[in-house]
XYZ file of C-alpha atoms in Angstrom:
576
model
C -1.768 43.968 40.933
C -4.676 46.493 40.667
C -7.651 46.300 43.094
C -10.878 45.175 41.705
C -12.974 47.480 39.818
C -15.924 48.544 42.189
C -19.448 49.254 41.037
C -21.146 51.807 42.587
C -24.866 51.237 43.899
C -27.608 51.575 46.646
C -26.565 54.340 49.113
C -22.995 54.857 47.775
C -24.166 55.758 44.340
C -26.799 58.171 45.807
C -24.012 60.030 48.298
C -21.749 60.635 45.032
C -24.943 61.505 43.049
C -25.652 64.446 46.014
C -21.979 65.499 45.409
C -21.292 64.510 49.060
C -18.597 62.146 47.870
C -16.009 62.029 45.174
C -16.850 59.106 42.987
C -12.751 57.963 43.834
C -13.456 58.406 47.177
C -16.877 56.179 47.160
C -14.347 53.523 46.162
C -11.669 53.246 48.143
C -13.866 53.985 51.161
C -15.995 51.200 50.075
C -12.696 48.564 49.470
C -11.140 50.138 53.389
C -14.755 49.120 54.773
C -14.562 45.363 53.000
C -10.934 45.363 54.576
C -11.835 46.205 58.194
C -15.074 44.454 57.802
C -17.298 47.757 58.954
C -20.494 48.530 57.558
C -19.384 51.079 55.255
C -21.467 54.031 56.975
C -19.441 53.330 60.089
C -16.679 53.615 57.833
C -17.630 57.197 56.748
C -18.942 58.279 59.956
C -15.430 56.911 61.424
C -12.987 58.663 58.663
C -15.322 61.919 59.461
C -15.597 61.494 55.480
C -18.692 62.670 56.359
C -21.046 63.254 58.885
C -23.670 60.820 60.214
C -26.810 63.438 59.569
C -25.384 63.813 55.917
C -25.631 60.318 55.556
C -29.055 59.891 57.060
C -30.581 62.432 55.070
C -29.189 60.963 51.818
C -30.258 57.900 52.521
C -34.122 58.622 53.831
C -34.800 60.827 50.440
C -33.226 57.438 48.178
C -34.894 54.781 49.665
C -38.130 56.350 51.457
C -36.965 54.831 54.775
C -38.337 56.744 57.701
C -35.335 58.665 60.004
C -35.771 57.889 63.652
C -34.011 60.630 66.319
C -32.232 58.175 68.551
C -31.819 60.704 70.840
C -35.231 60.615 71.680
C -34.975 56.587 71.903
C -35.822 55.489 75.760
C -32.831 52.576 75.556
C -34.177 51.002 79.085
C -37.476 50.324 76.225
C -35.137 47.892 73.775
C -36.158 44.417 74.242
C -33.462 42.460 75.701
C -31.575 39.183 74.858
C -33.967 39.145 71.557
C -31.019 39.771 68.847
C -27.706 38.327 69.632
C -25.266 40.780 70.416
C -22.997 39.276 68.392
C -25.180 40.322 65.311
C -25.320 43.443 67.104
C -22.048 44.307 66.722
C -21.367 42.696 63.514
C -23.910 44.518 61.595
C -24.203 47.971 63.519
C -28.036 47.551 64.208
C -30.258 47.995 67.255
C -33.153 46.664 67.747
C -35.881 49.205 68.886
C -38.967 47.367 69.540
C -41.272 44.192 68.797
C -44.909 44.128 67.747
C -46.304 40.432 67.216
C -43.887 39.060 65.141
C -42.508 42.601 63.978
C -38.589 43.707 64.997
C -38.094 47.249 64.117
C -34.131 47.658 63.478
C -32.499 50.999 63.688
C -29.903 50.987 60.789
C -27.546 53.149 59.459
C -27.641 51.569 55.860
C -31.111 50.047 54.675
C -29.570 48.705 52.074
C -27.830 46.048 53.935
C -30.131 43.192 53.386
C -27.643 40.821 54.577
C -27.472 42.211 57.970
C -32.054 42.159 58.194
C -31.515 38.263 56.696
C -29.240 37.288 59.418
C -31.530 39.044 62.365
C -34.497 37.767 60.478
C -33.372 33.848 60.613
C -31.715 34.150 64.242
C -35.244 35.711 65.679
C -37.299 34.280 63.866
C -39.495 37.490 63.409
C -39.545 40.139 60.376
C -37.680 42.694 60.183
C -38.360 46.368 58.860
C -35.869 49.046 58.755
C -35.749 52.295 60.307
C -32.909 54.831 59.439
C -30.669 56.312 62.224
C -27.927 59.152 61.990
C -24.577 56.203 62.192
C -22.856 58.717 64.475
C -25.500 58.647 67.200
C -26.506 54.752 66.400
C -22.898 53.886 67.252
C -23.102 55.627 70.355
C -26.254 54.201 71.473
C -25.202 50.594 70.010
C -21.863 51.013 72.657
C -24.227 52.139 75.584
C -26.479 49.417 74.404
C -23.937 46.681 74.731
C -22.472 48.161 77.612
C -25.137 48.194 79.873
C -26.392 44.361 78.580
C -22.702 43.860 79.950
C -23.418 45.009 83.401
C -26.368 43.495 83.868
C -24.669 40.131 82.737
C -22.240 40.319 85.592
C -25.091 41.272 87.775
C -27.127 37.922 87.213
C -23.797 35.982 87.387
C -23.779 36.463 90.712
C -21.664 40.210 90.689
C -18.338 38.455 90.329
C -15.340 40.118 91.300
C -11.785 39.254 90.028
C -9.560 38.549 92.683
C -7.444 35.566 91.467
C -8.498 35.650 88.335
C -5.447 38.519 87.147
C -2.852 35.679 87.103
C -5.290 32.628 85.091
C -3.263 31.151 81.794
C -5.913 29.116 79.648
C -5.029 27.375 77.197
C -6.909 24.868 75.022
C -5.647 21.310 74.518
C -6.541 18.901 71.962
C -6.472 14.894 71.957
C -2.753 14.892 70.250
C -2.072 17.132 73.220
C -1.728 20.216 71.345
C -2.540 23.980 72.249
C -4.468 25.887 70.845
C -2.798 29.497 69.598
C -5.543 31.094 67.573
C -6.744 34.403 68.518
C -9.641 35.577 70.599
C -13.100 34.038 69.994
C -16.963 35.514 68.983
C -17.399 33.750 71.974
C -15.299 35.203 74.662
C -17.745 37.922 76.117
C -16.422 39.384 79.603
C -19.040 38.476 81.594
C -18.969 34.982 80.533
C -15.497 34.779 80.483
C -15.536 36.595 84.074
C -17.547 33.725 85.245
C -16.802 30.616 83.687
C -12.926 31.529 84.629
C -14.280 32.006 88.327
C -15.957 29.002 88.624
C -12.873 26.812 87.420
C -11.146 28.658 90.324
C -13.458 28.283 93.024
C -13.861 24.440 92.223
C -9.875 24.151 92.317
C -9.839 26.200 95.802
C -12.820 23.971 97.447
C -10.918 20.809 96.156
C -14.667 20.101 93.930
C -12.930 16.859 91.391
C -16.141 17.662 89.291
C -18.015 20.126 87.718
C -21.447 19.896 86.220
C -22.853 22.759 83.857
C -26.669 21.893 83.396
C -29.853 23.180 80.895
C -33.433 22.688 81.726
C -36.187 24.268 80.187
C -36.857 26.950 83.181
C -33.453 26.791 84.841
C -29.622 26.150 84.899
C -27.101 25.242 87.415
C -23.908 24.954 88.344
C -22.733 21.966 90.550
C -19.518 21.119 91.877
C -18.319 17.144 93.395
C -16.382 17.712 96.514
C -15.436 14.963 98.533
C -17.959 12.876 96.805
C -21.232 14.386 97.049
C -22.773 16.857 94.199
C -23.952 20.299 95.542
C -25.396 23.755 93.869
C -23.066 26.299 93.808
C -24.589 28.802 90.701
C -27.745 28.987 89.272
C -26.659 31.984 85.941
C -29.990 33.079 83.940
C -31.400 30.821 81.830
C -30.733 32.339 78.309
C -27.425 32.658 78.866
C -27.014 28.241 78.409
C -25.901 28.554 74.801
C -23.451 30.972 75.557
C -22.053 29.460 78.466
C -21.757 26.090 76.224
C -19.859 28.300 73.447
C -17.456 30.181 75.876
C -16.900 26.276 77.425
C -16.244 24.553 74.171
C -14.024 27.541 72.483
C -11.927 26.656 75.587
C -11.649 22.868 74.991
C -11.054 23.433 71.277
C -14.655 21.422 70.274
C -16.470 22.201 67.343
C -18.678 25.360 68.500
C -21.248 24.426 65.848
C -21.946 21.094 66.845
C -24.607 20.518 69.333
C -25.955 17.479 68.225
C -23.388 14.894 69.315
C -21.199 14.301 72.683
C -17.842 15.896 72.479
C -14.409 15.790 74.062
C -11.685 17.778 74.860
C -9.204 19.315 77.768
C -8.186 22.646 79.095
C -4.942 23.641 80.862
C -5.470 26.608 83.483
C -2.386 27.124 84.869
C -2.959 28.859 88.218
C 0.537 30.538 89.258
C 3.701 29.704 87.945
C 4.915 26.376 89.125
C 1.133 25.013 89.541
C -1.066 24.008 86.316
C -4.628 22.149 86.276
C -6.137 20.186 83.217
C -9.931 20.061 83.048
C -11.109 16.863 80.934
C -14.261 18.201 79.292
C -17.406 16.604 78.147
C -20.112 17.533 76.584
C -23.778 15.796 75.629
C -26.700 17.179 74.511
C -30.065 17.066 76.445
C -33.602 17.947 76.029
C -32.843 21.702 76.881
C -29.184 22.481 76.112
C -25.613 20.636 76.222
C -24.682 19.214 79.825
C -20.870 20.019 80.539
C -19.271 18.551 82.820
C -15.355 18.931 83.600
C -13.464 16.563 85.236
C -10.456 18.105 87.791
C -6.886 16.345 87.235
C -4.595 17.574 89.625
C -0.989 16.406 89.026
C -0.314 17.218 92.818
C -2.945 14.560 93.724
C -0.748 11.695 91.962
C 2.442 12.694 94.173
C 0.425 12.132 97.513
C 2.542 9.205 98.402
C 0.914 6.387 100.036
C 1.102 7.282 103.468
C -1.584 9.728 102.715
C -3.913 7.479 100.827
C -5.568 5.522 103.840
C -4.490 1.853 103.656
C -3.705 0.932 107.046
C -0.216 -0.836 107.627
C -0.947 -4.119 106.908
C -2.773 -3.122 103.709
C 0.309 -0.958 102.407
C 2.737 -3.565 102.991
C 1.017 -6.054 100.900
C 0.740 -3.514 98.518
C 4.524 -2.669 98.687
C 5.631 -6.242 98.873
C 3.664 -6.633 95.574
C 5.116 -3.544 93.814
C 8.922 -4.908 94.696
C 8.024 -8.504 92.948
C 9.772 -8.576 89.350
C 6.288 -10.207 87.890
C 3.182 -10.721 88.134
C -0.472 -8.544 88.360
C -2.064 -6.171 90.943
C -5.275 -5.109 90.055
C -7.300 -2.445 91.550
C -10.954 -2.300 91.177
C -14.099 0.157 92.203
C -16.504 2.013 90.782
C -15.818 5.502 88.679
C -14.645 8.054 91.060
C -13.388 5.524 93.464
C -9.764 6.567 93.665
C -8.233 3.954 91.200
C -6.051 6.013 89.318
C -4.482 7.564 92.070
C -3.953 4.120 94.078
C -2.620 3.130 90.825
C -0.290 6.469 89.772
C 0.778 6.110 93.737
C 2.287 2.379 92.999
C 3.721 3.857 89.326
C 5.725 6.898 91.055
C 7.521 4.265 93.769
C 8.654 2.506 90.729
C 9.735 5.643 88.846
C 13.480 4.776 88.984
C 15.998 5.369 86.222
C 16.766 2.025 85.884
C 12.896 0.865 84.952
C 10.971 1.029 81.963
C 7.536 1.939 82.494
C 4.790 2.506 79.853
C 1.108 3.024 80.052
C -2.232 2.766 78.084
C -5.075 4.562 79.030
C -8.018 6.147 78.303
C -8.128 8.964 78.910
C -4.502 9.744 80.130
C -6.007 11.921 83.222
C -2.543 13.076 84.562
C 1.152 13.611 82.938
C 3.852 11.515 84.689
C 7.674 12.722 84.355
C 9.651 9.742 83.329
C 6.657 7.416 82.495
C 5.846 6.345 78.994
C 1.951 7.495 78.766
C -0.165 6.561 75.423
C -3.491 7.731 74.802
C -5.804 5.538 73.655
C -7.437 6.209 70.077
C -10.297 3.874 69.174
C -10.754 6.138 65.893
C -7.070 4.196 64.034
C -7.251 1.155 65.916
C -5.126 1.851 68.870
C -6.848 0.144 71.362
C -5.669 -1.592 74.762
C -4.713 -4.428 73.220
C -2.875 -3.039 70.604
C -0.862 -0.938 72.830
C -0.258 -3.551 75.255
C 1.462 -5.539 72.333
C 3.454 -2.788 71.191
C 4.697 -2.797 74.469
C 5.942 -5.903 75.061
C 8.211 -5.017 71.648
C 9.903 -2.393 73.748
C 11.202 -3.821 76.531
C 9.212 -2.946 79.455
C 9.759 -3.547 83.032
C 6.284 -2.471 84.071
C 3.229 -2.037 81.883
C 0.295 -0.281 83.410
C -3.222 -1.007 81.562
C -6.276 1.713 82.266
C -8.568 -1.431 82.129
C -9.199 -4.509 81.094
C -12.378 -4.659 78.889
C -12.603 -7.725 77.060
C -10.855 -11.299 76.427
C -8.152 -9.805 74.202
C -6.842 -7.167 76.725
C -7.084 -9.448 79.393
C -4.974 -12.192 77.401
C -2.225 -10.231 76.629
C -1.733 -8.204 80.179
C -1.942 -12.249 81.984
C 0.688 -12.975 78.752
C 2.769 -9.892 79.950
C 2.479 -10.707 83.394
C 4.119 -14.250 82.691
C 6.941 -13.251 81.020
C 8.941 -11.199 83.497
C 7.066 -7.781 83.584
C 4.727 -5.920 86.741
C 1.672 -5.651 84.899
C -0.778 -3.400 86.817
C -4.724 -2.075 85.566
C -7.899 -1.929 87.168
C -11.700 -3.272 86.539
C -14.860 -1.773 87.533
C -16.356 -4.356 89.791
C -17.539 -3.719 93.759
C -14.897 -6.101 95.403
C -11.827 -8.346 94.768
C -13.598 -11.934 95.253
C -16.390 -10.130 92.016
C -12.730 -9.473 89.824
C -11.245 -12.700 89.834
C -14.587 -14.352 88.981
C -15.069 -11.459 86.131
C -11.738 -12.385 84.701
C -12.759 -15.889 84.700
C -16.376 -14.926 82.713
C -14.293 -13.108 80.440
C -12.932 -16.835 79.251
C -9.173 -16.084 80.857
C -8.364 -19.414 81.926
C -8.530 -20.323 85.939
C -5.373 -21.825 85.739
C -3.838 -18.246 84.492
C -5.825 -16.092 86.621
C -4.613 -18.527 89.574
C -1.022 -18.236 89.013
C -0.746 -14.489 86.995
C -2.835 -12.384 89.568
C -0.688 -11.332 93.083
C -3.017 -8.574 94.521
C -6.067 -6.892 94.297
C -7.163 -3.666 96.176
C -10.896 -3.060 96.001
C -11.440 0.509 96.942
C -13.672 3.282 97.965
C -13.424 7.026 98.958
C -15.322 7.957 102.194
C -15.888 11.506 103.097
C -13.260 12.407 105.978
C -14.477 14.355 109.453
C -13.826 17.926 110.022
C -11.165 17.485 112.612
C -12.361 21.156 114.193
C -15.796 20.240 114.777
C -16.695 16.581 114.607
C -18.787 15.444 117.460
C -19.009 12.045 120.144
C -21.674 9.877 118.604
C -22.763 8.707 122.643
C -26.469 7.795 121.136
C -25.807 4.826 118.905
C -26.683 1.983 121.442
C -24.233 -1.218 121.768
C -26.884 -3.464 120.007
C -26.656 -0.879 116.530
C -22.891 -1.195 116.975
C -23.257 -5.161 116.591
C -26.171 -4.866 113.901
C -23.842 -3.055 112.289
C -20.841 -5.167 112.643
C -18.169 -3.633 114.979
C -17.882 -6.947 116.944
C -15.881 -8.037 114.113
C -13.322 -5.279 113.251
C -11.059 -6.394 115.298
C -10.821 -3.259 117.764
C -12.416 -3.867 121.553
C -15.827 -1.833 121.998
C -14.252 0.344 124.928
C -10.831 1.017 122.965
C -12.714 3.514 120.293
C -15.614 5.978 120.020
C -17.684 6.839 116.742
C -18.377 10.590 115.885
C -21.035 12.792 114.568
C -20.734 15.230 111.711
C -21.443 19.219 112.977
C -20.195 21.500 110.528
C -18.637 24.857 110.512
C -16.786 27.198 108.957
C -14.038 25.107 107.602
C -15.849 22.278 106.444
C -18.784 21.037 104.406
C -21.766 19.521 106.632
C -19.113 18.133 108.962
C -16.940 16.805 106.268
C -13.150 18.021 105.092
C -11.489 15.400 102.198
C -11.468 12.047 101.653
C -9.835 8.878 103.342
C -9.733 5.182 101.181
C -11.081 2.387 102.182
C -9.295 -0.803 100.879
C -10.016 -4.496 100.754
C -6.775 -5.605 99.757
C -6.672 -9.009 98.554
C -3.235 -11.240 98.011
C -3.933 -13.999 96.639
C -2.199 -17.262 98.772
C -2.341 -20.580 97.891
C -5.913 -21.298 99.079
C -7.678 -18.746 97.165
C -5.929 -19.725 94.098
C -7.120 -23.651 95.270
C -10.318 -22.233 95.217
C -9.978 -20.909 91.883
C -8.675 -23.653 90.168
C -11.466 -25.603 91.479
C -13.913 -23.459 90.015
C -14.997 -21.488 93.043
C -17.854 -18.749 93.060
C -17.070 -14.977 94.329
C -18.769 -16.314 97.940
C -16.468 -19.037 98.540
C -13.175 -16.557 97.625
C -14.560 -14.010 100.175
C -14.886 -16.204 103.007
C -11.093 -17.794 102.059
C -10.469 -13.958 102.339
C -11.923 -13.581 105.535
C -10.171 -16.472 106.842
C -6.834 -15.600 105.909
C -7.402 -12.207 107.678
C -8.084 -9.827 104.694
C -10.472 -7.437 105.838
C -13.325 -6.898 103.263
C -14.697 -3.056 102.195
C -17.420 -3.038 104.834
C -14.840 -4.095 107.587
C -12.621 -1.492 106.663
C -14.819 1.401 106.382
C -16.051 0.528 109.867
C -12.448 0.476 111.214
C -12.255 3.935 109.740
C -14.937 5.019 111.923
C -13.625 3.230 115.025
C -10.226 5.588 114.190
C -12.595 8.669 114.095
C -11.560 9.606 110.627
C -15.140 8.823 109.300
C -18.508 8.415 110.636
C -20.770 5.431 110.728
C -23.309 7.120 108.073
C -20.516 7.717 105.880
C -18.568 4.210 106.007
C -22.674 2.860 106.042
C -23.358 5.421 102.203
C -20.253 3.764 100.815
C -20.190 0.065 102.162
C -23.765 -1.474 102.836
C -25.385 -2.998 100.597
């Protein structure tokens, strides 16, 4: 098959008009530039078909374009961040200076009105031409770049790369797929350099969040450890969009779309044996597209339940519930409350060969060996509900539900839960007495809820002391202490002694990790009286209280009698 004819014109017809090129030799250079996508004076100058002065001179007698000696150009003068330097690159052109709404563009090729068009609509200004020798344009374009490049990882904070040699990133859709396409417009050292060192940094200081955030004069970077937001970044401005870009490229989004939320996941896998997913959101705001990542650990679902917080008569309720053949355990608290790992905790004790476990949830934060896991998919109908019936078609043991939403979920998990299988999910209410009254609002009858539901664990995550430099609290006077409610924990006043948060060195503000605190709830034959009768969330609570359950605010305070928390802390996460 022949190559396509190729018509000479603009600055190629003039160079074989001036005998500097072969009319042959016009053409193929001109089909070797469309190949490589080059400009096709960078293509000349490149080849040394001929040389960049040649060129220049050709082109500033054809087209009356005045020739600028770049050599003479003061580069510290070229207005920054103006043109993108992806244009930059793409189309060979620097720009020089502005005047009002005038960019002057050094160009080896005036006849490239595509390139001016492009610069035109991303600047918003008009462009005008000025003709440089390609050779020494090139050159000045690199240095150009280069420099733009330093001064990038200077604002970013003058990153350096230890740990990042060994990083794997990969790109993850919703079907759980990787992404294997090549390098993108968007991966630009510096921002690569720093996104890929933030990721790290919020792994090391155990951060389970991290928020990337436009405003109209700033941005930050914040990380969520143990709980609590804090600044840890605060990159230039301008650099927002491209930040965004480098961000969604990772997660596999749609880099052109800013106008609607977006999901996705990335995989970073940190050494060999140890691998991170990031679930990534994004929304747009007045002033840019918020990002924020959430962490999911695998390592954090393999804690074991020793290491969650529940103190010994909590975990044996728990366990005694996990070993019954039937029946519901719920586990309820707000977002960020710990429920998925209280509830992947309970799933890995019943990981056994000989039981069939599937789950439905939304999304699927962390990958259990040996567990059935489906994702939900609102988009072709697979819902909770859906899944939970397709379930109970395969012959489960235990079926785990990420929540129960609505009548129809709850239905089928108290169906599931009557007919021989563990049924375990969580709701998002502030204590167990608040769930079993939301299932009955739902419309689930009180008779099922009664006789389906065998525990609930209401849960929150309290910030744990720095064991190295946590102080005696001495100055809280014994009236506070019963204001506050420690006459009825259960522990005698001179048998424990609150603490102070210092900091140091090895902690934040006093603080190091997070211990649970639990209301765990089994449900005995008064409370489900009480239900059956109709009972409000008040009269299960003080059933509760009577058959010895300690309630959220009793428990956090307990954790502060133990030392492991203070009385601020257990007070931020318990009072009302």
């Amino acid at each position: 098959m022949n190559p396509p004819t190729v018509q000479l014109n603009g600055l190629a017809r003039r160079l074989v008009k001036d005998g500097l090129l072969d009319e042959e030799l016009a053409k193929n250079a001109i089909n070797s530039a469309q190949k490589e996508k080059k400009p096709l004076v960078q293509y000349l100058v490149s080849t040394s078909a001929l040389s960049g002065q040649a060129i220049a001179m050709a082109a500033a007698d054809e087209f009356g374009t005045p020739l600028l000696d770049l050599d003479s150009l003061n580069t510290d003068a070229i207005p920054k961040d103006l043109v993108d330097t992806k244009l930059i690159t793409k189309h060979q052109a620097l720009p020089l200076f502005r005047r009002g709404n005038r960019l002057f563009l050094a160009v080896a090729d005036p006849t490239n009105l595509h390139a001016l068009d492009e610069i035109k609509f991303q600047t918003g200004c008009s462009v005008e031409a000025i003709l440089a020798e390609g050779d020494k344009l090139y050159k000045a374009i690199e240095k150009f770049l280069s420099a733009q490049d330093e001064a990038l990882g200077d604002s970013l904070g003058g990153l350096d790369d230890e740990g990042l040699e060994d990083l794997d990133i990969e790109a993850v859709d919703e079907e759980g797929n990787k992404d294997d396409s090549g390098p993108s417009e968007a991966d630009e050292a510096p921002i690569v350099k720093f996104i890929n060192k933030v990721l790290l940094d919020a792994i090391k200081s155990g951060a389970s969040d991290i928020h990337f955030e436009p405003y109209e004069k700033a941005y930050r970077v914040r990380f969520r450890t143990d709980g609590i937001l804090h600044e840890v970044a605060r990159p230039p401005v301008n650099l927002a969009t491209r930040l965004a870009a480098r961000l969604k490229v990772m997660s596999q989004m749609d880099i052109s779309e800013r106008r609607v939320p977006q999901d996705g996941r990335i995989k970073m896998k940190i050494s060999k044996s140890r691998a991170i997913d990031f679930r990534v959101n994004t929304l747009p705001t007045l002033f840019g597209e918020k990002i924020v990542l959430r962490i999911l650990d695998p390592s954090s679902a393999k804690l074991g339940i020793d290491a969650l917080g529940y103190e010994d008569t909590q975990k044996k309720m728990y366990m005694d519930a996990l070993a019954q053949p039937q029946g519901m355990i719920l586990v309820t608290g707000p977002t960020g409350s710990g429920k998925t790992v209280s509830l992947y905790t309970g799933l890995n004790i019943l990981n056994t060969p000989e039981i069939n476990i599937s789950t439905a949830e939304d999304p699927v934060e962390i990958n259990l060996e040996g567990i059935n896991q489906v994702q939900m998919n609102t988009k072709v109908g697979l819902t909770f509900a859906e899944a939970l019936r397709s379930f109970l078609r395969q012959d489960p043991d235990v079926v785990m539900v990420g929540e129960i939403r609505d009548l129809e979920t709850a239905e089928i998990a108290i169906k599931a839960a009557q007919t021989g299988h563990m049924v375990m999910s969580t709701l998002h209410t502030n204590s167990a007495p608040e769930t079993l009254t939301r299932l009955l609002n739902m419309g689930v009858p009180a008779f099922n809820v009664a006789t389906t539901v065998s525990l609930i664990i209401a849960q929150r995550l309290a910030r744990r002391l720095c064991g190295n430099c946590k102080q005696p609290a001495n100055d809280i006077p014994d009236e506070i202490l019963s204001q506050e409610g420690f006459d009825d924990i259960g522990i005698a006043r001179s048998d424990f002694e609150l603490y102070h948060p210092k900091g140091c060195d090895q902690c934040n503000n006093g603080y190091k990790g997070r211990v649970g605190v639990y209301e765990v709830v089994r449900i005995t034959p008064k409370i489900s009286s009480i239900i059956m009768e109709g009972g409000n969330s008040l009269q299960i609570a003080k059933a509760a209280k009577e058959e010895g359950f300690n309630n959220l605010r009793v428990s956090a305070l307990r954790k502060a009698a133990m030392g492991l928390t203070s009385l601020e802390e257990a007070n931020r996460v318990t009072k009302d």
